[in-house]
Coordinates of C-alpha atoms and ligand atoms in Angstrom, one line a residue:
M1238 CA -30.6 -54.9 -8.3
T1239 CA -33.8 -56.7 -9.2
T1240 CA -32.2 -60.2 -9.2
I1241 CA -34.1 -61.5 -6.2
F1242 CA -37.4 -60.6 -7.9
D1243 CA -36.4 -62.1 -11.2
T1244 CA -35.2 -65.3 -9.5
Y1245 CA -38.0 -65.9 -6.9
E1246 CA -41.0 -63.9 -7.8
S1247 CA -43.5 -65.7 -10.0
A1248 CA -43.5 -64.7 -13.7
V1249 CA -47.1 -63.5 -13.1
R1250 CA -45.7 -60.2 -11.8
S1251 CA -46.8 -57.4 -14.2
Y1252 CA -46.6 -53.7 -13.3
C1253 CA -43.0 -54.1 -12.1
R1254 CA -42.0 -55.0 -15.6
A1255 CA -43.2 -51.7 -17.0
F1256 CA -41.7 -49.8 -14.1
P1257 CA -38.6 -51.7 -13.1
A1258 CA -37.3 -49.5 -10.2
V1259 CA -37.1 -50.7 -6.6
F1260 CA -39.4 -48.2 -4.8
H1261 CA -38.6 -47.2 -1.3
R1262 CA -40.6 -44.2 -0.2
A1263 CA -43.6 -42.2 -1.3
S1264 CA -45.4 -39.0 -0.4
G1265 CA -48.4 -37.3 -2.1
A1266 CA -47.9 -37.7 -5.8
E1267 CA -44.2 -38.6 -5.6
L1268 CA -42.4 -41.9 -5.4
F1269 CA -38.8 -42.4 -4.7
D1270 CA -36.7 -45.4 -5.6
Q1271 CA -34.0 -46.9 -3.4
S1272 CA -31.4 -44.6 -4.9
G1273 CA -33.5 -41.6 -4.1
R1274 CA -34.6 -41.0 -7.7
R1275 CA -37.9 -39.2 -7.9
Y1276 CA -41.0 -40.1 -10.0
I1277 CA -44.2 -38.3 -10.3
D1278 CA -47.0 -40.8 -10.0
L1279 CA -49.8 -40.4 -12.5
F1280 CA -51.0 -43.9 -11.9
A1281 CA -51.8 -43.8 -8.2
G1282 CA -52.1 -47.6 -7.7
A1283 CA -54.7 -47.8 -10.5
G1284 CA -56.9 -45.3 -8.7
T1285 CA -56.2 -46.7 -5.2
L1286 CA -54.3 -43.6 -4.0
N1287 CA -56.8 -40.9 -4.8
Y1288 CA -55.7 -39.1 -1.6
G1289 CA -52.0 -39.6 -2.4
H1290 CA -49.3 -41.7 -0.9
N1291 CA -49.0 -41.5 2.9
N1292 CA -51.5 -38.6 3.1
P1293 CA -50.3 -36.9 6.3
L1294 CA -53.8 -36.1 7.6
I1295 CA -54.9 -39.7 7.4
K1296 CA -51.5 -41.0 8.6
R1297 CA -51.9 -39.1 11.9
R1298 CA -55.2 -40.9 12.7
L1299 CA -53.7 -44.2 11.8
I1300 CA -50.7 -43.7 14.0
D1301 CA -52.9 -42.7 16.9
Y1302 CA -55.1 -45.7 16.4
L1303 CA -52.1 -48.1 16.3
R1304 CA -50.6 -46.5 19.4
D1305 CA -53.8 -46.9 21.3
D1306 CA -54.0 -50.7 20.4
G1307 CA -57.1 -50.2 18.3
I1308 CA -58.6 -53.4 16.9
I1309 CA -56.9 -54.3 13.6
H1310 CA -58.5 -57.6 12.8
G1311 CA -62.0 -58.4 14.0
L1312 CA -63.6 -60.7 11.4
D1313 CA -67.0 -59.0 11.2
L1314 CA -67.3 -58.2 14.9
Y1315 CA -68.8 -54.9 15.9
T1316 CA -66.0 -52.4 16.6
T1317 CA -65.8 -48.7 17.3
A1318 CA -63.8 -48.2 14.1
K1319 CA -66.6 -49.9 12.0
R1320 CA -69.2 -47.9 13.8
E1321 CA -67.5 -44.6 13.0
F1322 CA -67.0 -45.6 9.4
L1323 CA -70.7 -46.5 9.0
E1324 CA -71.9 -43.4 10.8
T1325 CA -69.6 -41.2 8.7
F1326 CA -70.4 -42.9 5.4
E1327 CA -74.1 -42.5 6.1
S1328 CA -74.0 -38.9 7.2
V1329 CA -71.4 -37.5 4.8
I1330 CA -71.8 -39.6 1.7
L1331 CA -75.2 -41.3 1.6
R1332 CA -77.7 -38.9 3.3
P1333 CA -76.7 -35.7 1.5
R1334 CA -77.1 -37.5 -1.8
Q1335 CA -80.4 -39.0 -0.8
L1336 CA -79.1 -42.5 -1.3
H1337 CA -80.5 -45.3 0.8
Y1338 CA -78.2 -48.3 0.8
K1339 CA -77.3 -51.1 3.2
I1340 CA -73.7 -51.9 3.4
Q1341 CA -71.9 -55.2 3.1
F1342 CA -68.2 -55.7 3.8
P1343 CA -67.0 -58.6 1.6
G1344 CA -63.4 -59.6 1.5
P1345 CA -61.0 -56.7 1.0
T1346 CA -60.5 -56.7 -2.8
G1347 CA -62.6 -55.3 -5.5
T1348 CA -63.2 -58.7 -7.1
N1349 CA -64.7 -59.9 -3.8
A1350 CA -67.2 -57.1 -4.0
V1351 CA -68.2 -57.9 -7.5
E1352 CA -68.6 -61.6 -6.6
A1353 CA -70.9 -60.7 -3.7
A1354 CA -72.9 -58.2 -5.9
M1355 CA -73.4 -60.8 -8.6
K1356 CA -74.3 -63.5 -6.2
L1357 CA -76.8 -61.3 -4.3
A1358 CA -78.5 -60.3 -7.6
R1359 CA -78.8 -64.0 -8.5
K1360 CA -80.2 -64.9 -5.1
F1361 CA -82.7 -62.0 -5.0
T1362 CA -84.1 -62.5 -8.5
G1363 CA -83.8 -66.3 -8.7
R1364 CA -82.3 -65.8 -12.2
N1365 CA -78.8 -66.8 -13.2
G1366 CA -77.7 -64.6 -16.1
V1367 CA -75.8 -61.3 -15.8
V1368 CA -75.2 -58.9 -18.7
A1369 CA -71.8 -57.3 -18.8
F1370 CA -70.2 -55.1 -21.5
T1371 CA -67.5 -55.3 -24.0
N1372 CA -64.2 -54.1 -22.6
G1373 CA -65.5 -54.3 -19.1
Y1374 CA -63.2 -55.2 -16.2
H1375 CA -64.5 -56.5 -12.9
G1376 CA -61.7 -58.6 -11.4
M1377 CA -59.9 -62.0 -11.5
T1378 CA -62.0 -64.5 -9.4
A1379 CA -64.1 -66.8 -11.5
G1380 CA -67.5 -65.0 -11.1
A1381 CA -66.1 -61.5 -11.7
L1382 CA -63.8 -62.8 -14.4
A1383 CA -66.8 -64.1 -16.3
A1384 CA -67.9 -60.5 -16.6
T1385 CA -64.4 -59.3 -17.7
G1386 CA -64.0 -58.9 -21.5
N1387 CA -60.3 -59.3 -22.0
S1388 CA -59.4 -62.6 -23.6
Y1389 CA -55.9 -62.6 -22.2
H1390 CA -57.3 -62.8 -18.7
R1391 CA -60.2 -65.1 -19.5
R1392 CA -58.5 -67.8 -21.5
I1393 CA -57.1 -70.1 -18.8
S1394 CA -60.5 -70.3 -17.0
A1395 CA -62.6 -70.3 -20.1
G1396 CA -64.5 -73.5 -19.1
L1397 CA -65.5 -71.9 -15.7
L1398 CA -66.8 -68.6 -16.9
N1399 CA -70.5 -69.1 -17.1
G1400 CA -73.6 -67.1 -16.7
V1401 CA -72.5 -63.8 -18.3
N1402 CA -73.5 -62.5 -21.7
F1403 CA -71.8 -59.5 -23.2
A1404 CA -73.5 -56.6 -24.8
P1405 CA -71.8 -53.7 -26.6
Y1406 CA -70.9 -50.8 -24.4
D1407 CA -71.7 -47.2 -25.4
G1408 CA -69.8 -46.2 -28.5
Y1409 CA -68.6 -49.8 -29.2
F1410 CA -69.6 -49.4 -32.9
G1411 CA -68.9 -45.7 -33.0
A1412 CA -71.1 -42.8 -31.9
E1413 CA -73.9 -43.6 -34.5
V1414 CA -74.9 -47.0 -33.2
D1415 CA -77.4 -47.0 -30.3
T1416 CA -76.3 -50.0 -28.3
V1417 CA -79.1 -49.8 -25.7
S1418 CA -81.6 -50.5 -28.4
Y1419 CA -79.7 -53.6 -29.3
L1420 CA -79.7 -54.8 -25.7
R1421 CA -83.4 -53.9 -25.4
K1422 CA -84.3 -56.0 -28.4
L1423 CA -82.3 -59.0 -27.1
I1424 CA -84.1 -58.7 -23.7
E1425 CA -87.6 -58.2 -25.1
D1426 CA -87.4 -60.8 -27.9
A1427 CA -88.2 -64.2 -26.3
S1428 CA -86.4 -65.8 -29.2
S1429 CA -83.2 -63.8 -29.0
G1430 CA -81.4 -66.5 -27.1
L1431 CA -80.7 -64.2 -24.2
D1432 CA -82.7 -65.2 -21.1
K1433 CA -83.8 -62.4 -18.8
P1434 CA -80.8 -61.7 -16.6
A1435 CA -80.6 -61.1 -12.9
A1436 CA -78.5 -58.0 -13.4
V1437 CA -76.8 -55.7 -15.7
L1438 CA -73.3 -54.9 -14.5
L1439 CA -71.3 -51.9 -15.8
E1440 CA -68.6 -49.3 -15.2
T1441 CA -69.6 -45.7 -16.0
V1442 CA -66.1 -45.1 -17.3
Q1443 CA -64.2 -48.3 -18.2
G1444 CA -60.8 -48.2 -16.5
E1445 CA -58.9 -51.2 -17.7
G1446 CA -60.8 -51.4 -20.9
G1447 CA -59.5 -48.1 -22.3
V1448 CA -61.0 -45.2 -20.4
N1449 CA -64.3 -45.6 -22.4
V1450 CA -66.8 -43.1 -21.2
A1451 CA -70.5 -43.9 -21.2
S1452 CA -72.8 -40.9 -21.9
F1453 CA -75.3 -39.9 -19.2
Q1454 CA -78.1 -40.5 -21.7
W1455 CA -76.9 -44.1 -22.3
L1456 CA -76.6 -44.8 -18.6
R1457 CA -80.2 -43.5 -18.1
E1458 CA -81.5 -45.6 -20.9
V1459 CA -79.8 -48.7 -19.4
E1460 CA -81.4 -47.9 -16.1
S1461 CA -84.8 -47.5 -17.7
L1462 CA -84.4 -50.8 -19.5
C1463 CA -83.5 -52.5 -16.2
R1464 CA -86.5 -50.9 -14.3
E1465 CA -89.0 -51.9 -17.0
H1466 CA -87.9 -55.6 -16.8
G1467 CA -87.1 -56.0 -13.1
I1468 CA -83.4 -56.4 -13.8
L1469 CA -81.0 -55.2 -11.2
L1470 CA -78.5 -52.5 -12.2
I1471 CA -75.1 -53.0 -10.7
V1472 CA -72.6 -50.2 -11.1
D1473 CA -69.0 -51.2 -10.5
D1474 CA -67.6 -48.0 -9.1
I1475 CA -64.3 -49.5 -7.9
Q1476 CA -62.1 -47.4 -10.2
A1477 CA -64.4 -44.5 -11.2
G1478 CA -65.8 -43.9 -7.7
C1479 CA -64.3 -42.2 -4.7
G1480 CA -64.0 -38.9 -6.5
R1481 CA -62.1 -40.0 -9.6
T1482 CA -64.6 -38.5 -12.0
G1483 CA -65.1 -35.4 -9.9
T1484 CA -68.0 -36.6 -7.7
F1485 CA -67.9 -39.2 -5.0
F1486 CA -70.0 -41.6 -7.0
S1487 CA -69.4 -41.5 -10.8
F1488 CA -73.0 -42.3 -11.6
K1489 CA -74.6 -39.4 -9.7
P1490 CA -74.3 -36.7 -12.3
A1491 CA -76.1 -39.1 -14.8
G1492 CA -79.1 -39.0 -12.5
I1493 CA -79.3 -42.8 -12.1
T1494 CA -79.6 -44.8 -8.9
P1495 CA -78.1 -48.3 -9.2
D1496 CA -79.6 -51.1 -7.2
I1497 CA -76.2 -52.3 -6.2
V1498 CA -72.8 -50.4 -6.1
T1499 CA -69.4 -51.9 -5.6
L1500 CA -66.5 -49.7 -4.2
S1501 CA -62.9 -50.6 -3.5
K1502 CA -59.5 -49.2 -4.5
S1503 CA -59.6 -45.7 -3.0
I1504 CA -62.3 -46.4 -0.4
G1505 CA -59.5 -47.6 1.9
A1506 CA -58.0 -44.1 1.5
Y1507 CA -54.4 -45.0 2.3
G1508 CA -53.9 -47.9 0.0
L1509 CA -55.4 -50.2 2.6
P1510 CA -57.4 -53.1 1.4
M1511 CA -61.2 -52.6 1.7
S1512 CA -64.2 -53.1 -0.4
L1513 CA -67.9 -52.4 -0.1
V1514 CA -71.2 -53.6 -1.6
L1515 CA -74.0 -51.1 -1.3
M1516 CA -77.4 -52.5 -1.9
K1517 CA -80.9 -51.1 -1.8
P1518 CA -82.3 -52.2 1.6
E1519 CA -85.0 -54.4 0.1
L1520 CA -82.4 -56.5 -1.7
D1521 CA -80.7 -57.6 1.4
C1522 CA -81.8 -61.2 1.3
W1523 CA -78.5 -62.7 2.6
E1524 CA -78.7 -65.3 5.4
P1525 CA -76.0 -64.9 8.1
G1526 CA -72.6 -65.8 6.9
E1527 CA -73.9 -66.8 3.4
H1528 CA -71.1 -64.7 1.8
N1529 CA -68.2 -65.0 4.3
G1530 CA -64.5 -64.2 4.6
T1531 CA -61.7 -63.9 7.1
F1532 CA -60.7 -60.4 6.1
R1533 CA -64.0 -58.7 5.9
G1534 CA -63.7 -55.5 7.8
N1535 CA -60.1 -54.3 7.8
N1536 CA -60.4 -52.0 10.8
L1537 CA -57.3 -50.0 9.9
A1538 CA -58.9 -49.3 6.6
F1539 CA -62.1 -48.2 8.3
V1540 CA -60.1 -45.6 10.3
A1541 CA -58.4 -44.3 7.1
A1542 CA -61.7 -44.3 5.2
T1543 CA -63.5 -42.5 7.9
E1544 CA -60.8 -39.8 8.1
A1545 CA -60.6 -39.3 4.3
I1546 CA -64.4 -39.0 4.0
R1547 CA -64.5 -36.4 6.9
I1548 CA -61.7 -34.4 5.4
Y1549 CA -62.4 -34.5 1.7
W1550 CA -66.2 -35.0 1.3
S1551 CA -67.7 -32.9 4.0
N1552 CA -67.6 -29.9 1.6
N1553 CA -67.1 -29.5 -2.1
T1554 CA -63.5 -28.2 -2.0
L1555 CA -62.0 -31.4 -3.4
S1556 CA -64.7 -31.8 -6.1
L1557 CA -64.0 -28.3 -7.3
A1558 CA -60.2 -28.9 -7.3
I1559 CA -60.7 -32.1 -9.3
Q1560 CA -62.7 -30.2 -11.9
H1561 CA -60.0 -27.5 -12.1
K1562 CA -57.1 -29.9 -12.5
A1563 CA -59.1 -32.0 -14.9
H1564 CA -59.5 -28.9 -17.1
V1565 CA -55.7 -28.3 -17.0
L1566 CA -55.0 -31.9 -17.8
R1567 CA -57.5 -32.1 -20.7
R1568 CA -56.3 -28.8 -22.2
R1569 CA -52.7 -29.8 -22.2
L1570 CA -53.4 -33.2 -23.7
R1571 CA -55.7 -31.7 -26.4
E1572 CA -53.0 -29.2 -27.4
L1573 CA -50.6 -32.1 -27.6
C1574 CA -53.0 -34.2 -29.8
D1575 CA -53.4 -31.2 -32.1
E1576 CA -49.7 -31.3 -32.9
F1577 CA -50.3 -34.6 -34.8
P1578 CA -52.3 -35.4 -37.9
D1579 CA -56.0 -35.6 -37.3
G1580 CA -57.2 -38.6 -35.3
V1581 CA -53.7 -40.0 -34.5
L1582 CA -54.0 -39.1 -30.8
S1583 CA -57.2 -38.3 -29.0
V1584 CA -58.2 -37.5 -25.5
R1585 CA -61.2 -38.8 -23.6
G1586 CA -62.3 -39.2 -20.0
R1587 CA -64.2 -37.7 -17.1
G1588 CA -62.7 -35.7 -14.2
L1589 CA -59.2 -36.9 -13.4
F1590 CA -59.9 -40.2 -15.2
V1591 CA -58.4 -39.5 -18.6
G1592 CA -57.0 -41.5 -21.5
M1593 CA -55.0 -40.5 -24.5
A1594 CA -55.7 -43.0 -27.2
C1595 CA -53.4 -44.0 -30.1
E1596 CA -55.9 -46.0 -32.1
T1597 CA -54.1 -46.0 -35.4
C1598 CA -50.8 -46.6 -33.9
P1599 CA -51.4 -48.7 -30.7
Q1600 CA -47.8 -49.4 -29.9
A1601 CA -47.2 -45.7 -29.2
A1602 CA -49.0 -45.9 -25.9
R1603 CA -46.5 -48.4 -24.4
L1604 CA -43.6 -46.5 -25.8
I1605 CA -44.9 -43.2 -24.3
S1606 CA -45.3 -44.9 -21.0
A1607 CA -41.7 -46.3 -21.2
E1608 CA -40.2 -43.0 -22.2
A1609 CA -42.1 -41.2 -19.4
F1610 CA -40.8 -43.7 -16.9
R1611 CA -37.2 -43.0 -18.1
N1612 CA -38.0 -39.3 -17.5
G1613 CA -39.5 -39.7 -14.0
V1614 CA -43.2 -40.0 -14.6
I1615 CA -45.3 -43.1 -13.9
L1616 CA -48.1 -43.6 -16.5
E1617 CA -49.9 -46.9 -17.2
T1618 CA -51.5 -48.0 -20.4
C1619 CA -54.9 -49.7 -20.9
G1620 CA -57.3 -50.9 -23.5
A1621 CA -57.8 -54.1 -25.5
R1622 CA -54.5 -53.4 -27.4
D1623 CA -52.8 -51.4 -24.7
Q1624 CA -53.4 -48.5 -27.0
V1625 CA -54.4 -45.9 -24.4
V1626 CA -52.2 -43.9 -22.1
K1627 CA -54.0 -43.6 -18.8
F1628 CA -53.8 -40.6 -16.6
L1629 CA -55.0 -41.2 -13.0
P1630 CA -53.1 -38.7 -10.9
P1631 CA -53.8 -38.6 -7.1
L1632 CA -56.8 -36.2 -6.8
I1633 CA -54.8 -34.1 -4.3
I1634 CA -51.8 -33.6 -6.7
E1635 CA -50.6 -29.9 -6.6
E1636 CA -51.3 -28.1 -9.8
N1637 CA -47.6 -27.2 -10.4
M1638 CA -46.6 -30.9 -10.0
L1639 CA -49.3 -31.9 -12.5
E1640 CA -47.9 -29.3 -14.9
E1641 CA -44.4 -30.5 -14.3
A1642 CA -45.4 -34.1 -15.1
L1643 CA -47.3 -32.9 -18.2
D1644 CA -44.3 -31.0 -19.5
I1645 CA -42.4 -34.3 -19.4
V1646 CA -45.3 -36.3 -20.9
V1647 CA -45.6 -33.8 -23.8
Q1648 CA -41.9 -34.1 -24.5
C1649 CA -41.9 -37.9 -24.3
T1650 CA -44.9 -38.1 -26.6
R1651 CA -43.2 -35.9 -29.2
T1652 CA -40.1 -38.0 -29.0
V1653 CA -42.1 -41.3 -29.5
M1654 CA -44.4 -40.0 -32.2
H1655 CA -41.7 -38.4 -34.3
R1656 CA -39.9 -41.8 -34.2
L1657 CA -43.1 -43.7 -35.1
V1658 CA -45.0 -41.4 -37.4
K1659 CA -43.8 -39.8 -40.5
I1660 CA -45.2 -36.3 -40.2
P1661 CA -47.1 -35.5 -43.4
S1662 CA -45.6 -33.4 -46.2
A1663 CA -46.8 -32.7 -49.8
D1664 CA -45.5 -36.0 -51.1
T1665 CA -46.8 -38.2 -48.3
P1666 CA -50.6 -38.0 -48.5
T1667 CA -51.2 -40.9 -46.0
P1668 CA -48.9 -40.4 -43.0
F1669 CA -49.7 -43.8 -41.6
D1670 CA -48.3 -45.8 -44.5
Q1671 CA -44.9 -44.9 -43.1
E1672 CA -45.0 -46.4 -39.7
I1673 CA -41.6 -47.2 -38.5
Q1674 CA -41.1 -50.0 -36.1
L1675 CA -38.7 -49.4 -33.3
Ligands
PLP1758 C1 -59.6 -52.9 -10.0 C2 -61.0 -53.2 -10.4 C3 -61.7 -54.4 -10.0 C4 -61.0 -55.5 -9.2 O1 -60.4 -55.0 -8.0 P1 -59.3 -55.9 -7.3 O2 -59.1 -55.3 -6.0 O3 -58.1 -55.9 -8.2 O4 -59.8 -57.3 -7.1 C5 -63.0 -54.6 -10.3 N1 -63.7 -53.6 -11.0 C6 -63.1 -52.5 -11.5 C7 -63.8 -51.5 -12.2 C8 -61.7 -52.3 -11.2 O5 -61.1 -51.2 -11.7

């Protein structure tokens, strides 16, 4: 059934190894394989399908646009689809939030946006260095990869990954250690070995790195540090943005205003490739074509994006629904964690961006994901040791389907944990001495 893939598709393929079905159709939060078997999707294309698979409201607009021979590819030519996107993004997203940004359309992937953002910061400041954070993930092309922590991804290109220094993210040493003070000291001490960087690049919630959540206070302190020293603050909102944490921009509730923001994944609304760099107007020092690309401006994605923004962000209905479903998700997972000895499983996240961490027993996360897949739920893992089960349901998932998926996840977690962990009794004081390998 998967022979053609095994034979011809490069060994680099990855997600299909964890979820080895041959998928055929999808709708909302449901995926169906070629035999018609149903899966509830709590992964949503790593946060690309916030509005669900084949969202019928967006689909209608796309079909109309295709039928009318709307422009699909136009390099960066002016098109009506691009105009409508810009007007809608300005009037529905930026203006009500009092944000003033110019918009750059780089190539259509997230890593393109990060490349452009880092390059712009370097050009504008005339400085080369960028500070990124432990467990950060920013993409796979050399510039963005330089800012990605994971050594598995970095190692082949190690010799090319220059110009980035890593600082500890919020909570890296536990809640007690103030990691902004550490960064401040490095930046302010002319003898620290860290030259003043062009930019600080961060995710407000680290997606691939393990659903690590920065506190609002930490984000504000990083912003102040940047302001005091003329360093640009770049927020990579590719995974945490577009409503994932409950607000359109994940940084907004922290009260910070980044100099540059990258968006991708769900900005294309329908799983269509698209990415954006938002920059404060005074930073726009690009010369024409200085950062170029054939697939800048995917007009079909503009159409989908415009429609999604109109439907879902013109009022706060979606935001409220996200908060409500986030509450349901967190409550169910907390109850689940409480079934096990203290600290074995823990929940963290913001909005519908949630992780269940198995820090003392990292292999549990992969096993829970595999067991959930066998039982019809798609759930990915993340974190340096793949120790975190990641919950990224489509934001539009119906509550009863979310509950249905959670019933399965609860059952699967119990199955895995009871196999792995010896539940404590009077004569086993340290439950984790008894880990059983499957
Ligand atoms: C996915 C992701 C990227 C890279 O996007 P691609 O489209 O895969 O290149 C960059 N930053 C963050 C935070 C991401 O989640």
